[in-house]
Short mmCIF file of C-alpha atoms and ligand atoms in Angstrom, two decimals:
data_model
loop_
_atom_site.label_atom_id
_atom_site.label_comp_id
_atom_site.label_asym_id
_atom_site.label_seq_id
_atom_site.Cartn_x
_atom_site.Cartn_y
_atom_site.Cartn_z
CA UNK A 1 0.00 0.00 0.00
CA UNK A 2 1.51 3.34 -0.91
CA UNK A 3 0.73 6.00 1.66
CA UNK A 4 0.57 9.56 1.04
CA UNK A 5 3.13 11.36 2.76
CA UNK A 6 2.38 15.78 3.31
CA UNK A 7 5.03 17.88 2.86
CA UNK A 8 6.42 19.27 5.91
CA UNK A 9 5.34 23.14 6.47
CA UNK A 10 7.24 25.42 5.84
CA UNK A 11 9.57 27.13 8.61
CA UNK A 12 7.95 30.97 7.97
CA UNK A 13 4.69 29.29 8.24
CA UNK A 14 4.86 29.58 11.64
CA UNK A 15 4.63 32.86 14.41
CA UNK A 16 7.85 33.38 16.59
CA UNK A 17 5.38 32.01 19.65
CA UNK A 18 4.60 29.01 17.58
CA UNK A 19 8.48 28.41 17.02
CA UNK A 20 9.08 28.93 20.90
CA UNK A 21 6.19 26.26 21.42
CA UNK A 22 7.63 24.14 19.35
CA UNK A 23 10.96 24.17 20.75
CA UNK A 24 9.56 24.21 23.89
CA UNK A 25 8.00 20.41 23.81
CA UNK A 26 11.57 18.98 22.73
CA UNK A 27 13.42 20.76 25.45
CA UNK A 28 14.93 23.90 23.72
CA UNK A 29 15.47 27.17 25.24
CA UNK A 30 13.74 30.27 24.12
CA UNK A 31 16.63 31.77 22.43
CA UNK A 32 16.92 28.75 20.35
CA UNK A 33 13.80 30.76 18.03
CA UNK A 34 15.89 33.74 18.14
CA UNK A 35 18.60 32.03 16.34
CA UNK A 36 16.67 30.22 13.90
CA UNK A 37 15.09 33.13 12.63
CA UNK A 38 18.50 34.62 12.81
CA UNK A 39 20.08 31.66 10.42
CA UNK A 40 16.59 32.21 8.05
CA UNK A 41 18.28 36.06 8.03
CA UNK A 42 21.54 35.68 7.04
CA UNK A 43 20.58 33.28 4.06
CA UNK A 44 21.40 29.97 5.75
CA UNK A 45 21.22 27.37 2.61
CA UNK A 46 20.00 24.34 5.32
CA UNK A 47 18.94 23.89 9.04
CA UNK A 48 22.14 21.56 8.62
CA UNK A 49 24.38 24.75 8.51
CA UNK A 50 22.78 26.34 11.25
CA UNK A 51 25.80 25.21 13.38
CA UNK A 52 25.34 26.86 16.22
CA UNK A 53 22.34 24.41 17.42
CA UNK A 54 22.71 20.88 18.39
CA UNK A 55 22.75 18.60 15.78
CA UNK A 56 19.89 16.06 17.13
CA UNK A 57 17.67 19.78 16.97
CA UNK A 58 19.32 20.60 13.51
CA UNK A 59 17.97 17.14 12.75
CA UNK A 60 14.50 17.53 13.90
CA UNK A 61 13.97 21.04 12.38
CA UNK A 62 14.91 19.38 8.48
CA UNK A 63 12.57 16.87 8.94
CA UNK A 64 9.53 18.95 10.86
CA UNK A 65 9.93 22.07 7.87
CA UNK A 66 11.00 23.10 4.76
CA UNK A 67 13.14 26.22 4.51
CA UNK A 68 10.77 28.03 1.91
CA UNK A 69 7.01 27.63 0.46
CA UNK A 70 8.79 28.04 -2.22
CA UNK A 71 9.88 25.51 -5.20
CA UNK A 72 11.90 27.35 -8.15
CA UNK A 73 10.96 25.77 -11.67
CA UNK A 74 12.12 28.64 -13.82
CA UNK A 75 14.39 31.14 -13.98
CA UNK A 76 16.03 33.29 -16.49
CA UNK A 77 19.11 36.57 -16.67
CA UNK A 78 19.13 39.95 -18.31
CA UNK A 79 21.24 42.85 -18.08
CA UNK A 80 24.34 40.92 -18.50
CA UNK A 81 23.49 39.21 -15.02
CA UNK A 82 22.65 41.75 -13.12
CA UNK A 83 18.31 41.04 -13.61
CA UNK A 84 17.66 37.65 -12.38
CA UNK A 85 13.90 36.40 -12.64
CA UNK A 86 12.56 33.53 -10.47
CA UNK A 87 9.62 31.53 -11.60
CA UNK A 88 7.92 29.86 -8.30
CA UNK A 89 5.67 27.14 -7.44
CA UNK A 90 3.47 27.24 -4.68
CA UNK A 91 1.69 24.69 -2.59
CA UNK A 92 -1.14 23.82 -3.99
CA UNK A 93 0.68 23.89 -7.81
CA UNK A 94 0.24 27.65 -8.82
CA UNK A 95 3.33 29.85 -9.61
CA UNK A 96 4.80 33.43 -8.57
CA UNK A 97 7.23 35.82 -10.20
CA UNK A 98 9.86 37.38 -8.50
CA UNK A 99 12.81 39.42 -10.09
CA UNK A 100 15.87 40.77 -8.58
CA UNK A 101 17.81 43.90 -9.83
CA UNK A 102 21.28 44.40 -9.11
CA UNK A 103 22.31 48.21 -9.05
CA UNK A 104 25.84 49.58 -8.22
CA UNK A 105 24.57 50.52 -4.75
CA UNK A 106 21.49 48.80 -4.00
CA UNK A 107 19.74 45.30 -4.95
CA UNK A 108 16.04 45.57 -5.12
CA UNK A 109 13.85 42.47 -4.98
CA UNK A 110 10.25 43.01 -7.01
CA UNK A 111 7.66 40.68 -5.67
CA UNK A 112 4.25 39.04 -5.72
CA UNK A 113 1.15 39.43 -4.09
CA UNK A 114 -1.06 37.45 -5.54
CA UNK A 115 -1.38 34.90 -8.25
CA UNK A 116 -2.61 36.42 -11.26
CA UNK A 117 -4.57 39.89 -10.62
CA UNK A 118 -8.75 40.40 -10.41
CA UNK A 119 -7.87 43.56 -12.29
CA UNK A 120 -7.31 42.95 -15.15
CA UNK A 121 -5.89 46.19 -16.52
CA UNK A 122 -5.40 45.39 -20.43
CA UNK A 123 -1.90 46.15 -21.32
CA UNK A 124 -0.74 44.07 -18.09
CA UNK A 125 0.39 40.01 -18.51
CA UNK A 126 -1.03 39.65 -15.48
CA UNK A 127 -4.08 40.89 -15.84
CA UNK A 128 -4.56 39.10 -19.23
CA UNK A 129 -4.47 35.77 -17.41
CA UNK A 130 -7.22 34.26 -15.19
CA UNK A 131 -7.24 35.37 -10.72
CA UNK A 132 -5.60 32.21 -9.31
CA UNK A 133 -5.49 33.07 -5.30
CA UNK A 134 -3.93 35.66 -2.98
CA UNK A 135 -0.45 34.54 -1.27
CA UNK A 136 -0.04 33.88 2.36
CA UNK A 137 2.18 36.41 3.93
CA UNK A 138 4.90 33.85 4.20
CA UNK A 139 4.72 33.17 1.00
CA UNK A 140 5.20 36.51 -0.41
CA UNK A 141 7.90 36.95 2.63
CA UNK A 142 9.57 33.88 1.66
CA UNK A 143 10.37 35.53 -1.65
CA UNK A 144 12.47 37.68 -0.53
CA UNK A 145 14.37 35.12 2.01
CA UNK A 146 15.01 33.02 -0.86
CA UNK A 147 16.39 35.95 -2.95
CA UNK A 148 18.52 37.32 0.01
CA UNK A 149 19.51 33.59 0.32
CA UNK A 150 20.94 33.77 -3.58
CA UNK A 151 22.47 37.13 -2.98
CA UNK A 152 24.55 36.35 -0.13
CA UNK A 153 26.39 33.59 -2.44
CA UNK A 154 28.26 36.45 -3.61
CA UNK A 155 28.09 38.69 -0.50
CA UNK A 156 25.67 40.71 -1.45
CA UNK A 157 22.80 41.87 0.50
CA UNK A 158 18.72 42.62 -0.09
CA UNK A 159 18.30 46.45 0.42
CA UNK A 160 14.99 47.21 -1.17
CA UNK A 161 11.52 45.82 -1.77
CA UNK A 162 8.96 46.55 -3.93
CA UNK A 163 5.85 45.18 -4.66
CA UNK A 164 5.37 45.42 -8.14
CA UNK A 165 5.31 41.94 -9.55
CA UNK A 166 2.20 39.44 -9.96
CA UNK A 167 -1.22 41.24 -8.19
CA UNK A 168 -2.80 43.87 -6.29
CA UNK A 169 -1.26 44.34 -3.33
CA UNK A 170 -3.71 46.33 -1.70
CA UNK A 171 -6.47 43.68 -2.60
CA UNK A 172 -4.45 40.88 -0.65
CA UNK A 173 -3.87 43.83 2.36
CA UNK A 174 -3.26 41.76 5.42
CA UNK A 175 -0.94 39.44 4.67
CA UNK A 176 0.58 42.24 2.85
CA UNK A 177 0.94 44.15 5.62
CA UNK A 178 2.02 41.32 7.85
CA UNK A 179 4.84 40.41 5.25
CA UNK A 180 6.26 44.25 5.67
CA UNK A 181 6.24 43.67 9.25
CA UNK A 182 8.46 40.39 8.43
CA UNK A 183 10.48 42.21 5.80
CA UNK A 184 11.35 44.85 8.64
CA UNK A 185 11.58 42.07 11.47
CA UNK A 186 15.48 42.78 12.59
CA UNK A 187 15.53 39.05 13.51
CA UNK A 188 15.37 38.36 9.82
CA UNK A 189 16.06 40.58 6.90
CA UNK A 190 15.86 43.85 8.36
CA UNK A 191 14.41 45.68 5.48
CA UNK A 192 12.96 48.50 6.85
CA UNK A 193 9.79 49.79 5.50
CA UNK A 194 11.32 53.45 4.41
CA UNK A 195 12.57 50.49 1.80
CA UNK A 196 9.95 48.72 0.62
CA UNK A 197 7.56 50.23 -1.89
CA UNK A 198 3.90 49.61 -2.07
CA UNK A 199 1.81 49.91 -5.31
CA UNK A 200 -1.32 49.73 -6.21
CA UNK A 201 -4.46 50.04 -8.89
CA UNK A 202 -5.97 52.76 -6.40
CA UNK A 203 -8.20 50.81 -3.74
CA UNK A 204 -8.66 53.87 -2.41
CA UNK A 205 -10.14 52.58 1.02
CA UNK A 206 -7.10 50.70 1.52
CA UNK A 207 -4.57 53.03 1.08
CA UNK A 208 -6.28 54.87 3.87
CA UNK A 209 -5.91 52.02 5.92
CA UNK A 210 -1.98 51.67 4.90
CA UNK A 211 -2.11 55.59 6.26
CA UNK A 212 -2.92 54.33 9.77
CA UNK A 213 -0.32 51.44 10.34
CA UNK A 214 2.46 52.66 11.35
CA UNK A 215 4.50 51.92 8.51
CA UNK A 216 6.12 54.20 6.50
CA UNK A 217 6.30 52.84 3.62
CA UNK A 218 6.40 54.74 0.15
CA UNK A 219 2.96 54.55 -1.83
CA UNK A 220 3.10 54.19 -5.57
CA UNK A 221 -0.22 54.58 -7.32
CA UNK A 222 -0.34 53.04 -10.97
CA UNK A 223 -2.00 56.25 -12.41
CA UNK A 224 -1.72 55.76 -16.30
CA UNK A 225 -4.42 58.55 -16.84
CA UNK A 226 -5.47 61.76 -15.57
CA UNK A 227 -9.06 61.68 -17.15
CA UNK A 228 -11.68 59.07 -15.43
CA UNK A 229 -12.66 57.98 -19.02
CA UNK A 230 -9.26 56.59 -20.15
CA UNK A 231 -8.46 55.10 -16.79
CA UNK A 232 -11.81 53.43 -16.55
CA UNK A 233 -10.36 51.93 -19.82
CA UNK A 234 -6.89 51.27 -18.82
CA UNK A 235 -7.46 50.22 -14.79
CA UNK A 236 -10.76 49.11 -14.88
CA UNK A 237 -11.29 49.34 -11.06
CA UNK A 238 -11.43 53.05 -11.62
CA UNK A 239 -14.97 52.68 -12.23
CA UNK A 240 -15.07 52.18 -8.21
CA UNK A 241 -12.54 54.41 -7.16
CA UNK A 242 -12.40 57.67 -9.24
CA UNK A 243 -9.79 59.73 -9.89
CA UNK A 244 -11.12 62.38 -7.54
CA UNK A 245 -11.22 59.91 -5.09
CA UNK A 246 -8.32 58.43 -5.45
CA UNK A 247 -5.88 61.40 -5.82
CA UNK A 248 -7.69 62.98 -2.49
CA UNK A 249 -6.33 58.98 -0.51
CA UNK A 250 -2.97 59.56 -2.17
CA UNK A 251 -2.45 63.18 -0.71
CA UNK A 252 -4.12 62.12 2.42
CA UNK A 253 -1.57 59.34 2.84
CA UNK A 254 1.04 61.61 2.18
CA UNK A 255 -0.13 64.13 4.87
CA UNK A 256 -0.86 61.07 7.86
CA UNK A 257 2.57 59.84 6.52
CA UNK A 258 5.23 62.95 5.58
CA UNK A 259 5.50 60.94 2.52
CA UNK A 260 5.70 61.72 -0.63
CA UNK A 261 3.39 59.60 -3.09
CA UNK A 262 5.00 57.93 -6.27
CA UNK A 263 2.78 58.16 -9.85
CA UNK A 264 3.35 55.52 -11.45
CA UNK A 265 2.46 55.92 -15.45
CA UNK A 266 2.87 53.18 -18.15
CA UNK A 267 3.27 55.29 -21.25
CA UNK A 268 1.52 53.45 -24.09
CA UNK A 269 2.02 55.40 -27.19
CA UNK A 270 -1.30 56.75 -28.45
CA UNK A 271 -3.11 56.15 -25.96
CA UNK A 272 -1.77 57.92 -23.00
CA UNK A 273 1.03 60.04 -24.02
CA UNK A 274 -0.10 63.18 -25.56
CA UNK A 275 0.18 67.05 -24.57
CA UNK A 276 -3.01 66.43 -23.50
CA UNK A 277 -2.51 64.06 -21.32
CA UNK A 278 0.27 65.42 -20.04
CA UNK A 279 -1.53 68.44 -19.29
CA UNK A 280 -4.06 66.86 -17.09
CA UNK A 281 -1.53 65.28 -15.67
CA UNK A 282 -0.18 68.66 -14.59
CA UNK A 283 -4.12 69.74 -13.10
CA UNK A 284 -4.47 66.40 -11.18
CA UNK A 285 -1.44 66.37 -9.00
CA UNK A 286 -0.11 68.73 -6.45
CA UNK A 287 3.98 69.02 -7.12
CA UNK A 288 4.94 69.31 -3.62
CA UNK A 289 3.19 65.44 -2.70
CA UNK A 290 3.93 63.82 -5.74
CA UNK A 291 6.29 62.04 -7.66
CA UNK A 292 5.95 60.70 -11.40
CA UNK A 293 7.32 57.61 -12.70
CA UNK A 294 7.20 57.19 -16.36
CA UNK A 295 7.71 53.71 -17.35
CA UNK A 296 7.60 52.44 -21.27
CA UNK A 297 5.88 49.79 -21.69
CA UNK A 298 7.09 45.96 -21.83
CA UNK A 299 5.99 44.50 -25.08
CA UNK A 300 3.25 41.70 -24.04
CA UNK A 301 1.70 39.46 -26.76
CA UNK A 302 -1.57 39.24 -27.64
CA UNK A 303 -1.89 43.14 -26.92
CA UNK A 304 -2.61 46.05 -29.40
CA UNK A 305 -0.62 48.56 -27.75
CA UNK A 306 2.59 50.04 -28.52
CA UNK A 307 5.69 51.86 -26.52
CA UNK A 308 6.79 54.88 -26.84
CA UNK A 309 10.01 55.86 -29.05
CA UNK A 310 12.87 57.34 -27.05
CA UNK A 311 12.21 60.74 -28.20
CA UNK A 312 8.00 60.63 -27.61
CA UNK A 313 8.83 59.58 -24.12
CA UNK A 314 11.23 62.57 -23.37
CA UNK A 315 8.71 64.78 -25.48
CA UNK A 316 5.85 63.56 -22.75
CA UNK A 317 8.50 64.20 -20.01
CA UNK A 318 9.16 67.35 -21.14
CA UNK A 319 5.52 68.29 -21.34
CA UNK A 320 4.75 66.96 -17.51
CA UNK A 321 8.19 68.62 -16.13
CA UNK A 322 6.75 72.17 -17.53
CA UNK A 323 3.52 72.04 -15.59
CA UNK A 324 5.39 71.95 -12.40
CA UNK A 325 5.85 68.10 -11.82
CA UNK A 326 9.02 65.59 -10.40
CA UNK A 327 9.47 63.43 -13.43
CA UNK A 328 12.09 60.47 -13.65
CA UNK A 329 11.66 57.79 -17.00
CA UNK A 330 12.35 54.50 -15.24
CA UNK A 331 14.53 52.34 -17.10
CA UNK A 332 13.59 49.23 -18.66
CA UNK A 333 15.43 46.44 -16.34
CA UNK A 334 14.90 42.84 -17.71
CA UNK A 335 13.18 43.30 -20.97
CA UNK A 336 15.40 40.40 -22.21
CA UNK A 337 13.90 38.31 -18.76
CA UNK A 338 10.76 38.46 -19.78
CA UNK A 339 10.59 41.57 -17.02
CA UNK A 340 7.08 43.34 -17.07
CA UNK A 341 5.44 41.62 -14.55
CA UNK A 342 3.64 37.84 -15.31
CA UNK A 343 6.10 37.85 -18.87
CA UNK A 344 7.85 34.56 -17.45
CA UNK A 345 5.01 33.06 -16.15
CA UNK A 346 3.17 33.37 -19.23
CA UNK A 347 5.47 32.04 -21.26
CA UNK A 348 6.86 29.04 -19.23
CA UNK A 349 3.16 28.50 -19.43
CA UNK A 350 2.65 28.26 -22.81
CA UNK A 351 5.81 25.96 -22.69
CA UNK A 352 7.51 27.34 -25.21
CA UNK A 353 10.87 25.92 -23.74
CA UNK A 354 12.96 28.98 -24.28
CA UNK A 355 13.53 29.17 -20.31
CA UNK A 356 17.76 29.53 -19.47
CA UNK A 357 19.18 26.83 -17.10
CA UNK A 358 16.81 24.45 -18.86
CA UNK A 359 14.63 24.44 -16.14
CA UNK A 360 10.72 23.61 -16.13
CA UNK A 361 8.78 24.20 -19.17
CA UNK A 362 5.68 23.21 -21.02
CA UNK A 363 5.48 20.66 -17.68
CA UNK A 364 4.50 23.21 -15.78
CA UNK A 365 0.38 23.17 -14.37
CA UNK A 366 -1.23 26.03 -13.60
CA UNK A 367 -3.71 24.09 -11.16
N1 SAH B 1 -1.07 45.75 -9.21
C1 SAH B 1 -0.17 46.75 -8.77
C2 SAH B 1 1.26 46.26 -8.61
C3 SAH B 1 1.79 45.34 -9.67
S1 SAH B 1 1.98 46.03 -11.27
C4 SAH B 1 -0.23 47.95 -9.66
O1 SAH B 1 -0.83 47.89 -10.73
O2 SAH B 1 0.30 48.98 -9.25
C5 SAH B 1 3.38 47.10 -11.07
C6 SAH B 1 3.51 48.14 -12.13
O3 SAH B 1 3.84 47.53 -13.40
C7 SAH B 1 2.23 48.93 -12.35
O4 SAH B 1 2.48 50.32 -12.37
C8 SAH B 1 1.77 48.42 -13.70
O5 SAH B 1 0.95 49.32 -14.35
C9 SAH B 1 3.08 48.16 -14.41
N2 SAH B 1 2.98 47.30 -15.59
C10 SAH B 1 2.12 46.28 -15.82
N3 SAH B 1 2.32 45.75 -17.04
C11 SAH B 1 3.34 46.44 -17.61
C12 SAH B 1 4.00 46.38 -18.88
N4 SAH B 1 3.68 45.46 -19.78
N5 SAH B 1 5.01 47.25 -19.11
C13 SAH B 1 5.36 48.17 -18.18
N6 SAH B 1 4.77 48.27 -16.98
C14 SAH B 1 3.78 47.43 -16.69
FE1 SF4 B 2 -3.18 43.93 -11.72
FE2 SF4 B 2 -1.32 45.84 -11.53
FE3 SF4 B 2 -1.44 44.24 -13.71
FE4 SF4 B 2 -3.35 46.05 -13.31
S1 SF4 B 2 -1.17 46.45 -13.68
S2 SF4 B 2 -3.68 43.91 -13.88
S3 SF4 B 2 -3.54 46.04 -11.09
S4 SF4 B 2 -0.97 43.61 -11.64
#
């Protein structure tokens, strides 16, 4: 008879009191929690190299937990090495994105939220694919322990987070928050929160929520428009949460917070890029809150839309910068990794085997 054997849970599955419990019935002192999490923290590859414990508890921690939710089937490079992307599977057989972007002075990890989005803006992979389920907030923490884990091979370290791959973070908001509180948690990666950046669609009751935790954290709102009729178009949950709205959160959030909110605007060329749109741009926002990110957009299949040309998109910066506003053109890290967000998932999807390392494709299930 062949019996079904469960997967252990994973370690970040549990709360520091449940680790101390769990210690506690084979004998261990309290501090024993402290430097397991500590190990998790510094990118131990094992609970083998965590020599500092005994080796009967070393023993008994491989074989009650796995070190991450987390099972890479894909990944791929860009930027001559410096972009890696990480394709994940979760329990339960659905998969996560998570890139990592190596800068001279900083390494910033983008991560997931969710699987899929319920957005379902139209020039976003993501949103072209069908809502699979929102991630625990170990899961989307263990994202980042796994990439810190990778990083420290080479002595490098995690400095900054932002959630800006796979989802809506804001419609997945406590273990969101719970996973910045983790992020921050000196025990573990110390990322504090002044690091991480949160954005969203505009779930405008949300981000006055984020206002009142404590956490000062930088808010990027994926704007795109500055005229309810386009963005009901181009973020359909806009139809909920109206510009008016939704600009009034953001400089709220900036006033509870002393922070100034990031604009986040894909320029699509056509559609969202003219005088005129930069011009309403220039009415919407108030210069001394904001902040606005122009990003070009990542080629996605299946899509109409088009980016802009180098000299459109400084054109449209041009145009925002003279009524007033911060402007900074984001550059295009990973376009060769598949980068925008839900690229690599899609295509290991489809299966159409061009993943590097030669690792999982067409096999993989999107259960
Ligand atoms: N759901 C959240 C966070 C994830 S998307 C949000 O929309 O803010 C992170 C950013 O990537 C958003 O600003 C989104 O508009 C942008 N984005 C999505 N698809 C893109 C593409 N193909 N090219 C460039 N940016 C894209
Ligand atoms: Fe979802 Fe953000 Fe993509 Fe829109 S852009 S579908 S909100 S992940």
């Amino acid at each position: 008879m062949v019996i079904a054997t469960q997967a252990p849970p994973p370690i970040m599955s549990l709360r520091p009191d449940e680790l101390r419990e769990w210690l506690d019935a084979r004998g261990q002192p309290a501090f024993r929690a402290k430097q397991v999490r500590g190990w998790l923290g510094r990118g131990a590859p094992s609970f083998e190299a965590m020599h500092d414990l005994p080796a009967d508890l070393r023993a008994e921690l491989a074989a009650g937990f796995r070190l991450s939710s987390l099972d890479p089937v894909a990944e791929s490079e860009a930027d001559r090495g410096q972009t890696t992307k990480l394709l994940y599977r979760l329990d339960g057989g659905y998969t996560v994105e998570a890139v990592t972007m190596r800068y001279p002075r900083r390494t910033t990890l983008c991560i997931s939220s969710q699987v899929g989005c319920p957005i379902g803006c139209p020039f976003c992979a993501t949103g072209q694919g069908r809502f699979g389920r929102n991630l625990q907030a170990h899961e989307i923490f263990d994202q980042a322990l796994d990439a810190s884990r990778r990083e420290a091979l080479s002595g490098r370290r995690l400095s900054h987070v932002v959630f800006m791959g796979m989802g809506e973070p804001m419609a997945n908001y406590a273990p969101v928050v719970d996973s910045i509180r983790l992020l921050a948690d000196p025990e573990l990666l110390g990322i504090s929160p002044r690091r991480v950046v949160v954005s969203t669609a505009g779930l405008v009751p949300r981000i006055a929520q984020l206002a009142e935790e404590k956490l000062p954290v930088t808010l990027a709102i994926s704007l795109h428009a500055a005229r309810d009729e386009l963005r009901d178009y181009l973020v359909p949950i806009n139809r909920r949460y109206p510009l008016a709205e939704l600009v009034a959160a953001a400089r709220d959030f900036a006033r509870t917070t002393g922070r100034r909110v990031s604009y986040e605007w894909v320029v699509l060329a056509g559609v969202n890029d003219s005088d005129r749109d930069a011009d309403e741009l220039g009415r919407l926002l108030d210069p001394y809150l904001s902040h606005v990110n122009l990003i070009p957009w990542n080629p996605i299949e299946e899509t109409e839309f088009k980016g802009p040309t180098r000299l459109s998109l400084a054109r449209f910066a041009d145009r925002i910068r003279s009524r007033g506003l911060n402007v900074t053109v984001r550059d295009t890290r990973g376009r060769d990794a598949d980068a925008a967000c839900g690229q690599l998932r899609a295509r290991v999807l489809k299966g159409d085997g061009r993943d590097a390392e030669g690792a999982a494709t067409g096999s993989e299930v999107d259960a």
